[in-house]
Coordinates of C-alpha atoms in Angstrom, one line a residue:
Chain A
M1 CA 67.4 84.7 107.8
T2 CA 71.1 85.9 108.7
K3 CA 71.5 87.5 112.2
T4 CA 73.5 91.0 112.0
I5 CA 76.2 91.4 114.7
N6 CA 78.8 94.0 115.5
E7 CA 82.6 93.4 115.3
S8 CA 82.9 92.7 119.0
T9 CA 80.6 89.7 118.5
A10 CA 82.3 88.7 115.3
A11 CA 85.8 88.8 117.3
A12 CA 84.0 86.7 120.0
M13 CA 82.8 84.3 117.6
L14 CA 86.2 83.7 115.8
Q15 CA 88.1 83.6 119.3
A16 CA 85.8 80.6 120.1
A17 CA 86.2 78.7 116.8
D18 CA 89.0 76.6 115.4
N19 CA 89.4 74.8 112.1
I20 CA 88.3 77.8 110.3
L21 CA 87.9 78.0 106.4
L22 CA 88.1 81.3 105.1
L23 CA 86.3 82.2 101.6
A24 CA 87.2 84.9 99.2
H25 CA 85.3 85.9 96.2
Q26 CA 86.0 84.9 92.7
Y27 CA 87.8 86.9 90.3
P28 CA 89.7 87.8 93.5
D29 CA 91.0 91.5 94.0
G30 CA 93.3 93.2 96.2
D31 CA 90.6 93.5 99.1
T32 CA 89.1 90.0 99.3
L33 CA 92.6 88.6 99.4
G34 CA 93.9 91.2 101.6
S35 CA 91.2 90.9 104.0
N36 CA 91.3 87.0 104.1
F37 CA 95.0 86.7 104.5
A38 CA 94.9 89.4 107.1
L39 CA 92.4 87.6 109.2
C40 CA 94.1 84.2 108.2
R41 CA 97.4 85.5 109.6
A42 CA 96.0 86.9 112.9
L43 CA 93.9 83.6 113.5
Q44 CA 96.9 81.5 112.8
A45 CA 99.0 84.0 115.6
L46 CA 96.5 82.8 118.0
G47 CA 97.3 79.1 117.3
K48 CA 94.1 78.4 115.2
T49 CA 94.1 76.1 112.2
V50 CA 93.2 78.1 109.1
R51 CA 93.4 78.4 105.5
V52 CA 92.0 80.8 102.7
C53 CA 90.0 79.4 99.7
C54 CA 89.2 81.2 96.6
G55 CA 87.1 79.8 93.6
D56 CA 89.4 81.2 91.0
P57 CA 93.4 81.2 90.8
I58 CA 95.1 84.1 92.5
P59 CA 97.0 86.2 90.2
D60 CA 100.7 86.1 90.5
K61 CA 100.9 89.6 91.7
Y62 CA 99.2 89.1 94.9
N63 CA 102.0 86.5 96.1
Y64 CA 103.5 89.0 98.5
L65 CA 100.1 88.8 100.4
Y66 CA 100.4 85.0 101.4
Q67 CA 103.5 83.3 100.2
D68 CA 104.8 82.6 103.8
V69 CA 101.2 81.8 105.1
P70 CA 100.8 78.0 105.8
Q71 CA 97.7 76.7 104.2
P72 CA 96.8 73.4 106.2
D73 CA 94.4 70.6 105.1
F74 CA 91.4 70.1 107.4
S75 CA 88.0 69.5 107.7
P76 CA 86.2 72.9 108.4
D77 CA 84.1 73.5 111.8
F78 CA 83.7 77.1 110.9
V79 CA 83.1 78.8 107.8
C80 CA 83.7 82.5 107.2
A81 CA 83.4 84.5 104.1
V82 CA 85.3 87.7 103.9
D83 CA 84.2 90.5 101.3
V84 CA 81.8 88.3 99.5
A85 CA 78.5 90.3 99.0
D86 CA 76.6 87.6 97.4
V87 CA 76.9 83.6 97.8
K88 CA 77.0 83.5 94.0
L89 CA 80.5 85.5 94.0
L90 CA 82.1 82.4 95.6
G91 CA 81.7 80.7 92.1
D92 CA 79.6 77.6 91.5
A93 CA 82.0 74.9 92.9
L94 CA 82.4 76.7 96.4
A95 CA 78.8 78.1 96.4
K96 CA 77.6 74.5 96.0
Q97 CA 79.8 73.0 98.8
Y98 CA 79.6 75.7 101.3
G99 CA 76.9 78.1 100.3
D100 CA 74.4 76.9 103.0
K101 CA 77.2 76.4 105.5
I102 CA 78.7 79.7 106.1
D103 CA 78.7 80.7 109.7
L104 CA 80.0 84.1 109.4
C105 CA 80.4 86.9 106.8
I106 CA 82.4 89.8 107.3
D107 CA 82.0 92.4 104.5
H108 CA 81.6 96.2 103.8
H109 CA 78.7 96.0 101.2
G110 CA 75.6 97.5 101.9
T111 CA 74.1 95.2 99.3
N112 CA 75.3 92.1 101.3
T113 CA 72.2 89.6 100.8
G114 CA 72.6 88.1 104.2
Y115 CA 73.5 84.3 103.3
A116 CA 75.5 83.6 106.1
A117 CA 74.4 82.5 109.9
Y118 CA 75.8 85.9 111.3
T119 CA 76.8 89.0 109.3
C120 CA 79.1 91.7 110.2
V121 CA 79.0 94.5 107.7
D122 CA 80.1 98.1 108.0
S123 CA 79.0 100.0 104.7
T124 CA 80.7 103.2 105.6
C125 CA 84.1 101.4 105.2
G126 CA 85.7 101.8 102.0
A127 CA 87.3 98.2 102.0
A128 CA 86.8 95.0 103.6
A129 CA 90.0 95.2 105.0
M130 CA 89.1 98.1 107.2
V131 CA 86.4 95.9 109.1
V132 CA 88.9 93.0 109.4
Y133 CA 91.6 95.3 110.7
R134 CA 89.5 96.2 113.7
I135 CA 88.3 92.7 114.1
I136 CA 92.0 91.7 114.4
G137 CA 92.3 94.5 117.3
L138 CA 89.5 93.1 119.1
L139 CA 91.1 89.7 118.9
G140 CA 94.1 91.1 120.5
V141 CA 96.5 90.4 117.7
E142 CA 99.3 92.5 117.2
L143 CA 99.5 94.4 113.9
S144 CA 102.3 92.7 112.5
P145 CA 104.1 94.1 109.1
A146 CA 102.8 91.0 107.4
I147 CA 99.2 91.4 108.4
A148 CA 99.6 95.2 107.8
Q149 CA 100.6 94.8 104.3
C150 CA 97.3 93.0 103.7
I151 CA 95.3 95.4 105.2
Y152 CA 96.9 98.3 103.2
T153 CA 96.6 96.3 100.1
G154 CA 92.7 95.9 100.7
I155 CA 92.3 99.5 101.3
A156 CA 94.6 101.0 98.6
T157 CA 93.2 98.4 95.8
D158 CA 89.3 99.2 96.8
T159 CA 89.7 102.8 96.8
G160 CA 91.8 103.4 93.6
C161 CA 94.7 104.3 95.9
F162 CA 93.0 106.6 97.9
K163 CA 91.4 108.4 95.0
Y164 CA 87.5 107.6 95.3
S165 CA 85.0 108.9 97.3
N166 CA 85.3 105.6 99.7
A167 CA 88.9 106.8 100.8
G168 CA 87.3 108.6 103.9
A169 CA 89.4 109.8 106.9
L170 CA 89.5 106.3 108.5
A171 CA 90.8 104.5 105.5
H172 CA 93.5 107.3 105.6
R173 CA 94.1 106.6 109.4
I174 CA 94.3 102.7 109.1
A175 CA 96.6 103.0 106.3
A176 CA 98.9 105.2 108.5
D177 CA 98.8 102.6 111.1
C178 CA 99.9 100.1 108.7
I179 CA 102.6 102.0 107.3
E180 CA 103.9 102.7 110.9
V181 CA 104.7 99.1 111.5
G182 CA 107.0 99.0 108.4
I183 CA 105.6 97.8 105.0
P184 CA 106.9 98.1 101.5
Y185 CA 103.9 100.2 100.3
E186 CA 105.6 101.7 97.5
M187 CA 106.3 98.3 96.1
I188 CA 102.5 97.3 96.7
N189 CA 101.2 100.6 94.9
R190 CA 103.7 99.9 91.9
V191 CA 102.4 96.1 91.6
N192 CA 98.8 97.1 91.9
F193 CA 98.5 100.5 90.2
D194 CA 101.6 101.2 88.1
T195 CA 102.4 97.8 86.2
K196 CA 100.9 97.0 82.8
S197 CA 101.5 94.0 80.8
R198 CA 102.7 94.8 77.2
A199 CA 99.4 93.0 76.0
R200 CA 97.5 95.7 78.0
I201 CA 99.5 98.6 76.5
E202 CA 98.9 97.1 73.1
L203 CA 95.2 96.7 73.9
E204 CA 94.9 100.2 75.1
R205 CA 96.8 101.3 72.1
M206 CA 94.2 100.0 69.8
A207 CA 91.3 101.1 71.8
L208 CA 92.5 104.6 71.8
D209 CA 93.0 104.1 67.9
R210 CA 89.3 103.5 67.8
M211 CA 88.0 105.9 70.2
R212 CA 84.9 107.6 68.9
F213 CA 83.4 111.0 70.0
Y214 CA 80.1 112.5 69.6
H215 CA 78.0 115.2 70.5
Q216 CA 80.6 117.9 70.4
G217 CA 82.9 115.7 72.5
R218 CA 80.4 115.0 75.4
V219 CA 80.1 111.3 74.5
A220 CA 83.3 109.1 74.2
V221 CA 82.9 105.3 72.8
M222 CA 85.7 103.1 73.3
A223 CA 85.3 99.4 71.7
I224 CA 87.1 96.3 72.8
T225 CA 86.3 93.6 70.2
N226 CA 87.3 89.8 70.5
A227 CA 89.5 90.4 67.8
M228 CA 91.4 93.1 69.4
V229 CA 91.8 90.8 72.6
E230 CA 93.1 88.3 70.3
E231 CA 95.5 90.2 68.5
S232 CA 96.9 92.1 71.7
Q233 CA 97.2 88.6 73.3
A234 CA 95.3 90.4 76.3
G235 CA 94.3 88.0 79.2
E236 CA 91.4 88.4 81.6
N237 CA 93.6 90.5 84.1
D238 CA 94.7 92.9 81.1
L239 CA 91.0 93.7 80.8
E240 CA 90.3 95.2 84.1
G241 CA 90.2 98.9 84.7
L242 CA 89.4 99.9 81.0
P243 CA 86.0 101.4 81.5
P244 CA 87.1 104.6 83.4
I245 CA 89.2 105.6 80.3
P246 CA 86.6 107.3 78.0
R247 CA 85.0 109.4 81.0
Q248 CA 88.5 110.5 82.0
I249 CA 88.9 112.7 78.7
E250 CA 88.2 116.3 79.3
G251 CA 85.0 117.4 78.2
V252 CA 83.2 114.1 78.4
W253 CA 80.1 113.8 79.9
V254 CA 79.4 110.0 79.0
G255 CA 82.1 107.6 78.7
I256 CA 81.1 104.2 77.0
T257 CA 83.1 101.3 76.8
L258 CA 81.7 98.2 74.7
R259 CA 83.3 95.0 75.3
Q260 CA 82.5 91.8 73.1
K261 CA 81.6 88.7 74.7
A262 CA 82.3 85.4 73.8
D263 CA 78.7 85.0 71.8
G264 CA 79.7 88.0 69.9
N265 CA 77.3 90.6 71.6
Y266 CA 78.3 93.5 73.6
K267 CA 78.5 94.4 77.4
I268 CA 78.1 98.0 77.9
S269 CA 79.9 100.0 80.8
V270 CA 78.8 103.6 81.1
R271 CA 80.6 106.0 83.4
T272 CA 79.5 109.6 83.9
G273 CA 80.3 112.8 85.5
T274 CA 77.7 115.1 87.2
H275 CA 75.8 115.8 84.1
A276 CA 74.4 112.6 83.3
D277 CA 73.2 109.6 85.5
A278 CA 74.7 106.3 84.3
A279 CA 72.2 103.9 85.9
K280 CA 69.1 105.8 84.2
I281 CA 70.8 105.5 80.8
C282 CA 71.7 101.6 81.3
A283 CA 67.9 101.2 82.7
V284 CA 66.6 102.1 79.3
L285 CA 68.5 99.0 78.0
G286 CA 67.4 96.6 80.8
G287 CA 70.5 97.3 82.9
G288 CA 71.2 99.1 86.1
G289 CA 74.1 100.1 88.5
H290 CA 75.1 103.3 90.2
E291 CA 74.7 107.1 89.1
R292 CA 78.1 107.4 88.0
A293 CA 78.9 103.7 87.0
A294 CA 76.5 101.2 85.6
G295 CA 76.2 98.6 82.8
C296 CA 73.9 96.6 80.5
T297 CA 74.2 94.2 77.5
T298 CA 72.8 94.5 74.0
Q299 CA 72.4 92.0 71.0
G300 CA 74.1 92.5 67.7
A301 CA 77.2 93.9 66.0
L302 CA 79.3 96.8 67.1
E303 CA 77.7 99.5 64.9
D304 CA 74.2 98.1 66.4
A305 CA 75.3 98.2 69.8
T306 CA 76.8 101.9 69.2
A307 CA 73.5 103.2 68.1
T308 CA 71.4 101.5 70.7
I309 CA 73.5 103.0 73.5
L310 CA 73.8 106.3 71.8
S311 CA 70.0 106.5 71.5
A312 CA 69.5 105.7 75.2
V313 CA 72.2 108.4 76.0
E314 CA 70.1 110.9 74.0
Q315 CA 66.8 109.9 75.4
V316 CA 68.0 110.3 79.1
V317 CA 70.2 113.5 78.5
P318 CA 68.4 115.3 75.7
R319 CA 70.8 118.1 76.7
I320 CA 73.7 116.3 75.5
V321 CA 72.7 116.9 71.8
T322 CA 71.2 120.5 72.2
G323 CA 72.8 121.9 75.2
Chain B
M1 CA 124.3 132.4 104.2
T2 CA 120.7 131.4 105.3
K3 CA 119.6 130.8 109.0
T4 CA 117.9 127.3 109.3
I5 CA 114.8 127.7 111.7
N6 CA 112.4 125.6 112.8
E7 CA 108.3 125.7 112.2
S8 CA 107.8 127.5 115.5
T9 CA 110.1 130.2 114.8
A10 CA 108.8 130.4 111.2
A11 CA 105.3 130.8 112.6
A12 CA 106.6 133.6 114.9
M13 CA 108.0 135.5 111.9
L14 CA 105.0 135.1 109.9
Q15 CA 103.0 136.2 112.8
A16 CA 105.1 139.3 113.3
A17 CA 104.9 140.4 109.8
D18 CA 102.3 142.1 107.5
N19 CA 101.9 142.9 103.6
I20 CA 103.2 139.6 103.1
L21 CA 104.1 138.3 99.5
L22 CA 104.1 134.6 98.8
L23 CA 106.1 133.2 96.2
A24 CA 105.3 129.9 94.1
H25 CA 107.8 128.2 91.5
Q26 CA 107.4 128.3 88.2
Y27 CA 105.5 125.6 86.0
P28 CA 103.1 125.6 89.1
D29 CA 101.6 122.2 90.4
G30 CA 99.3 121.3 93.1
D31 CA 101.7 121.5 96.0
T32 CA 103.4 124.9 95.3
L33 CA 99.8 126.2 94.7
G34 CA 97.9 124.2 97.5
S35 CA 100.8 125.1 100.0
N36 CA 100.9 128.9 99.0
F37 CA 97.0 129.4 99.0
A38 CA 96.6 127.5 102.3
L39 CA 99.1 129.7 104.2
C40 CA 97.7 132.9 102.2
R41 CA 94.3 132.0 103.7
A42 CA 95.5 131.2 107.1
L43 CA 97.4 134.6 107.1
Q44 CA 94.4 136.5 105.5
A45 CA 92.2 134.8 108.7
L46 CA 94.5 136.5 111.0
G47 CA 93.8 139.9 109.2
K48 CA 96.9 140.3 107.3
T49 CA 97.2 141.7 103.8
V50 CA 98.6 138.9 101.6
R51 CA 98.7 137.5 98.2
V52 CA 100.5 134.9 96.2
C53 CA 102.7 135.4 93.2
C54 CA 103.7 132.9 90.4
G55 CA 106.0 133.6 87.5
D56 CA 103.7 131.4 85.2
P57 CA 100.0 131.2 84.5
I58 CA 98.0 129.1 86.9
P59 CA 96.2 126.1 85.1
D60 CA 92.7 126.5 85.2
K61 CA 92.1 123.2 86.8
Y62 CA 93.5 124.6 90.3
N63 CA 90.9 127.3 90.0
Y64 CA 89.2 125.7 93.2
L65 CA 92.3 126.3 95.3
Y66 CA 91.9 130.2 95.1
Q67 CA 89.0 131.5 93.3
D68 CA 87.6 133.0 96.6
V69 CA 90.9 134.6 97.9
P70 CA 91.3 138.0 97.7
Q71 CA 94.7 139.1 95.8
P72 CA 95.4 142.7 97.1
D73 CA 97.9 145.1 95.5
F74 CA 100.5 146.2 97.8
S75 CA 104.2 147.0 98.3
P76 CA 105.4 144.0 100.3
D77 CA 107.1 144.3 103.7
F78 CA 107.9 140.3 103.8
V79 CA 108.7 138.0 101.0
C80 CA 107.9 134.3 101.5
A81 CA 108.8 131.4 99.1
V82 CA 106.9 128.2 99.7
D83 CA 107.8 124.9 98.1
V84 CA 110.8 126.7 96.0
A85 CA 114.0 124.8 96.1
D86 CA 116.0 127.3 94.2
V87 CA 115.9 130.9 93.5
K88 CA 116.2 130.2 89.9
L89 CA 112.6 128.2 90.0
L90 CA 110.8 131.3 90.5
G91 CA 111.3 132.1 87.0
D92 CA 113.6 134.9 85.7
A93 CA 111.6 137.8 86.2
L94 CA 110.3 137.0 89.7
A95 CA 113.8 135.9 90.5
K96 CA 115.3 139.2 89.3
Q97 CA 112.8 141.2 91.3
Y98 CA 112.7 139.3 94.7
G99 CA 115.8 136.9 94.4
D100 CA 117.8 138.8 96.9
K101 CA 115.0 140.0 99.2
I102 CA 113.4 136.7 100.4
D103 CA 112.8 137.0 104.0
L104 CA 111.8 133.4 104.6
C105 CA 111.6 130.0 102.7
I106 CA 109.3 127.2 103.8
D107 CA 110.1 124.2 102.0
H108 CA 110.5 120.2 101.9
H109 CA 113.3 119.7 99.5
G110 CA 116.5 118.3 101.1
T111 CA 118.2 120.0 98.0
N112 CA 117.1 123.7 99.1
T113 CA 119.9 126.0 98.0
G114 CA 119.4 128.4 101.0
Y115 CA 118.9 131.3 99.1
A116 CA 116.3 132.9 101.6
A117 CA 117.4 134.9 104.8
Y118 CA 115.9 132.3 106.8
T119 CA 115.0 128.8 105.6
C120 CA 112.3 126.2 107.3
V121 CA 112.8 122.8 105.4
D122 CA 111.6 119.5 106.4
S123 CA 112.9 117.0 104.1
T124 CA 111.0 114.2 105.6
C125 CA 107.6 115.5 104.5
G126 CA 106.5 114.2 101.1
A127 CA 105.0 117.9 100.6
A128 CA 105.6 121.3 101.2
A129 CA 101.9 121.5 102.4
M130 CA 102.7 119.2 105.0
V131 CA 105.0 121.7 106.5
V132 CA 102.8 124.5 106.0
Y133 CA 99.7 122.4 107.9
R134 CA 101.9 122.5 110.8
I135 CA 102.7 126.1 110.7
I136 CA 99.0 126.9 110.3
G137 CA 98.5 125.0 113.5
L138 CA 101.2 126.9 115.3
L139 CA 99.7 130.3 113.8
G140 CA 96.5 129.1 115.7
V141 CA 94.5 129.2 112.8
E142 CA 91.5 126.9 112.5
L143 CA 91.5 124.3 109.8
S144 CA 88.9 125.6 107.4
P145 CA 87.5 123.4 104.6
A146 CA 89.0 126.1 102.2
I147 CA 92.5 125.8 103.8
A148 CA 92.2 122.0 104.2
Q149 CA 91.5 121.4 100.5
C150 CA 94.6 123.3 99.6
I151 CA 96.7 121.3 102.1
Y152 CA 95.2 118.1 100.7
T153 CA 95.8 119.1 97.0
G154 CA 99.7 119.5 97.8
I155 CA 99.7 116.3 99.5
A156 CA 97.9 114.3 97.1
T157 CA 99.7 115.7 93.6
D158 CA 103.1 115.5 95.3
T159 CA 102.6 111.7 96.4
G160 CA 101.0 110.6 93.4
C161 CA 97.7 110.3 95.1
F162 CA 99.5 108.5 98.0
K163 CA 101.3 106.1 95.7
Y164 CA 105.0 106.9 96.3
S165 CA 107.4 106.3 98.8
N166 CA 106.9 109.8 100.1
A167 CA 103.4 109.0 101.0
G168 CA 104.3 108.1 104.8
A169 CA 102.1 107.9 107.6
L170 CA 102.2 111.5 108.4
A171 CA 101.0 112.2 104.8
H172 CA 98.1 109.9 105.5
R173 CA 97.1 111.4 108.9
I174 CA 97.2 114.9 107.6
A175 CA 95.0 113.9 104.9
A176 CA 92.7 112.4 107.2
D177 CA 92.6 115.7 109.3
C178 CA 91.7 117.6 106.0
I179 CA 89.1 115.4 105.0
E180 CA 87.4 115.2 108.3
V181 CA 86.9 119.1 108.1
G182 CA 84.8 118.2 104.8
I183 CA 86.5 118.6 101.6
P184 CA 85.7 117.3 98.2
Y185 CA 88.5 115.1 97.9
E186 CA 86.9 113.0 95.2
M187 CA 86.7 116.1 92.9
I188 CA 90.2 117.2 93.8
N189 CA 91.6 113.8 92.8
R190 CA 89.4 113.4 89.6
V191 CA 90.7 116.8 88.4
N192 CA 94.3 116.1 89.3
F193 CA 94.4 112.3 88.5
D194 CA 91.7 111.1 86.2
T195 CA 91.2 114.0 83.7
K196 CA 93.2 113.8 80.4
S197 CA 92.7 116.3 77.2
R198 CA 91.7 114.8 74.0
A199 CA 95.2 116.3 72.8
R200 CA 96.8 114.2 75.5
I201 CA 94.8 111.1 74.8
E202 CA 95.9 111.5 71.0
L203 CA 99.3 112.3 72.0
E204 CA 99.6 108.9 74.4
R205 CA 98.1 107.1 71.4
M206 CA 100.8 108.4 69.1
A207 CA 103.3 107.6 71.6
L208 CA 102.2 104.1 72.3
D209 CA 102.0 103.5 68.5
R210 CA 105.7 104.1 68.2
M211 CA 106.9 102.5 71.5
R212 CA 110.1 100.2 70.9
F213 CA 111.3 97.6 72.9
Y214 CA 115.2 96.3 73.3
H215 CA 116.9 93.4 75.0
Q216 CA 114.0 90.9 75.4
G217 CA 111.7 93.7 76.4
R218 CA 113.9 94.9 79.4
V219 CA 114.3 98.4 77.8
A220 CA 111.2 100.5 76.5
V221 CA 111.7 103.6 74.6
M222 CA 109.1 106.0 73.9
A223 CA 109.8 109.1 71.8
I224 CA 107.7 112.5 71.9
T225 CA 108.9 114.6 68.6
N226 CA 107.7 117.9 68.0
A227 CA 105.7 116.9 65.1
M228 CA 103.8 114.6 67.5
V229 CA 103.3 117.4 69.8
E230 CA 102.0 119.7 66.9
E231 CA 99.9 117.1 65.4
S232 CA 98.0 116.2 68.5
Q233 CA 97.6 120.0 69.5
A234 CA 99.2 119.3 72.9
G235 CA 99.9 122.3 75.1
E236 CA 102.5 122.1 77.8
N237 CA 100.0 120.5 80.7
D238 CA 99.4 117.7 78.5
L239 CA 103.0 116.8 78.3
E240 CA 103.4 116.4 82.1
G241 CA 103.7 112.8 83.5
L242 CA 104.6 111.1 80.7
P243 CA 108.0 109.7 81.7
P244 CA 106.7 107.1 83.9
I245 CA 104.7 105.4 81.2
P246 CA 107.5 102.9 79.5
R247 CA 108.9 101.9 82.9
Q248 CA 105.2 100.8 84.1
I249 CA 105.2 98.0 81.3
E250 CA 105.7 94.6 82.9
G251 CA 109.2 93.1 82.4
V252 CA 110.8 96.7 81.8
W253 CA 113.9 97.3 83.6
V254 CA 114.7 100.7 82.0
G255 CA 111.9 103.0 80.8
I256 CA 113.2 105.8 78.5
T257 CA 111.4 108.8 77.4
L258 CA 112.9 110.8 74.4
R259 CA 111.4 114.5 74.2
Q260 CA 112.2 116.6 71.5
K261 CA 113.2 120.0 72.3
A262 CA 112.5 123.5 70.2
D263 CA 116.0 123.1 68.9
G264 CA 115.5 119.6 67.4
N265 CA 117.7 117.8 70.1
Y266 CA 116.5 115.5 72.8
K267 CA 115.7 115.7 76.5
I268 CA 115.9 112.0 78.0
S269 CA 114.0 110.9 81.1
V270 CA 115.3 107.5 82.5
R271 CA 112.8 105.5 85.0
T272 CA 114.2 102.4 86.4
G273 CA 113.1 99.4 88.9
T274 CA 115.3 97.8 91.3
H275 CA 117.5 96.1 88.6
A276 CA 119.4 99.4 87.5
D277 CA 120.3 102.8 88.4
A278 CA 119.0 105.7 86.5
A279 CA 121.3 108.2 88.0
K280 CA 124.2 106.3 86.9
I281 CA 122.9 105.7 83.2
C282 CA 122.3 109.4 82.9
A283 CA 125.7 110.1 84.3
V284 CA 127.2 108.7 81.3
L285 CA 125.7 111.2 79.3
G286 CA 126.4 114.1 81.7
G287 CA 123.1 114.1 83.1
G288 CA 121.8 113.3 87.1
G289 CA 119.2 112.7 89.2
H290 CA 118.0 110.0 91.5
E291 CA 118.3 106.0 91.5
R292 CA 115.0 105.4 90.0
A293 CA 114.5 108.7 87.9
A294 CA 117.0 110.7 86.3
G295 CA 117.5 112.6 83.0
C296 CA 120.2 114.1 80.6
T297 CA 120.2 115.7 77.2
T298 CA 121.7 114.5 73.6
Q299 CA 122.6 116.2 70.4
G300 CA 121.1 115.0 67.2
A301 CA 118.0 113.2 65.6
L302 CA 115.9 110.7 67.2
E303 CA 117.9 107.7 66.0
D304 CA 121.0 108.9 67.3
A305 CA 119.5 110.0 70.7
T306 CA 118.1 106.5 70.7
A307 CA 121.5 104.6 70.2
T308 CA 123.2 107.2 72.6
I309 CA 121.0 106.4 75.4
L310 CA 121.0 102.6 74.7
S311 CA 124.7 102.6 74.7
A312 CA 124.6 104.2 78.3
V313 CA 122.3 101.8 79.3
E314 CA 124.2 98.8 77.8
Q315 CA 127.5 100.3 79.6
V316 CA 126.0 100.6 83.2
V317 CA 123.6 97.6 83.2
P318 CA 125.5 94.9 81.2
R319 CA 123.2 92.3 82.7
I320 CA 120.4 93.8 80.7
V321 CA 122.1 92.5 77.4
T322 CA 123.2 89.0 78.6
G323 CA 121.2 88.2 81.9

């Protein structure tokens, strides 16, 4: 059973610790990396021995977050996971090695499973980097440009560059604090939001070619098959951020993305506007999620998967057919 | 010769005026509409008779900015242009009617031509809405949610949802002030950044189909022909925001968009990263602009236009061929 603590207590625990191992989640994103490396830099500024560990390789585009951060080898006396909602999200190897030895977890997920000895969660924050920002302040470490660009990256990437509902006033105020110390925020945003590989462009082109509409354009279905991924030479990173695309089309109530898995079956992502509940649609097929974004899996070929999810949509949102 | 004034003087002039006509620029965008309707609402809150006039129809997506704002008919005693850098940008009809009768211009373009009797420009602001925000404060009008959503819209749309270099600390702080009074910022961002018509999707698909790469992928050329616009049934609004696309592709130094005009010739938009100067490339063909974004026009068919601009690129950036 974890003990819930506030940011002051978390800062005091870190202040008292040394030889600190920080853990990021697998498939690392801008928030888990930004918040971990911001904290790493701050603790190193206090003279502590610290490094960040991630179960997956870090994509090259995040090099600017940590290229000048020493990552010493040592036997940790204190283990702290940042932006990791569930111990499973560390990945198998790290979960096995450290899963039952995590002293502190700093997070912003309301769904945090409480796997650490002490947990400091603020689910009103749009990014873990916002929680870390306050803890760094409590540690008395000055907000350097290097720390600020890690914090800004965490906030910008988790809020879709301030687009989503989690980009509240505090997210903007902390971003402003970071900008004021002098960070290359335009470069950060270009790298994270305005750069696509040629493989990704090719994959999007193929996906748009094969987009199908149903029920007077209220349902849009986009399929990503293994053949398309192979033909476009898209890597795992190129497949991120596809599910919002069908929903962005004007008049679409339900946007569906079908992504073929290695076993040939399809993983389904559902995105909805105010007219339909994505979680209810996916629940029909044993899946789950949120009102506006949910997921499930199906068995069978593309035609079967499409028919199955369309039938779930029609069942949950009958108005989509008749209305 | 215009007289340059600060925001306090501008506020005092508006405070003393009544029967105020506010003018937006043609091809209205979120900033000219947001800043005009924010100021309109504030002046109406002071009991003044005010309306906003725009030379072009306002796209439906901006309805939320003004649907509850009375637009009375009256003979104006005071004319104020907001976010209009040049009198020509009012469009022919409004420029003819009011061009020499504009009492005040409130703007954020450093290139403002000084056509108004008094000009209040702050070119450090990423959006005219930021200047208007401060003037509204000086007028002593409370920031209502209705005013705040106009201000937020102006800032978000002119900064690419806080993505560009003009999204500095002040832009974020004013956005935070707007969010704190309670505005549907998620809806605003969805409408402005995450909604595409089916015609637009179709046009993008065709444009990606025909994207061409040169010089080891360092130059990407995207063409939009009149035939493509017709086939996709794209309207004028669907054509916005296309020029950044080729430049977003990884490894591209120079992204070129060729857009066919009514007369069959091509308008060229050039976007560059740090390796090339877009203004210098376009200057070869008699065009101009900024270091990262510039434009020019050419005569002739698509193949000729492509050859012409590629030759300009090779001349200005020889390293793109050999490097």
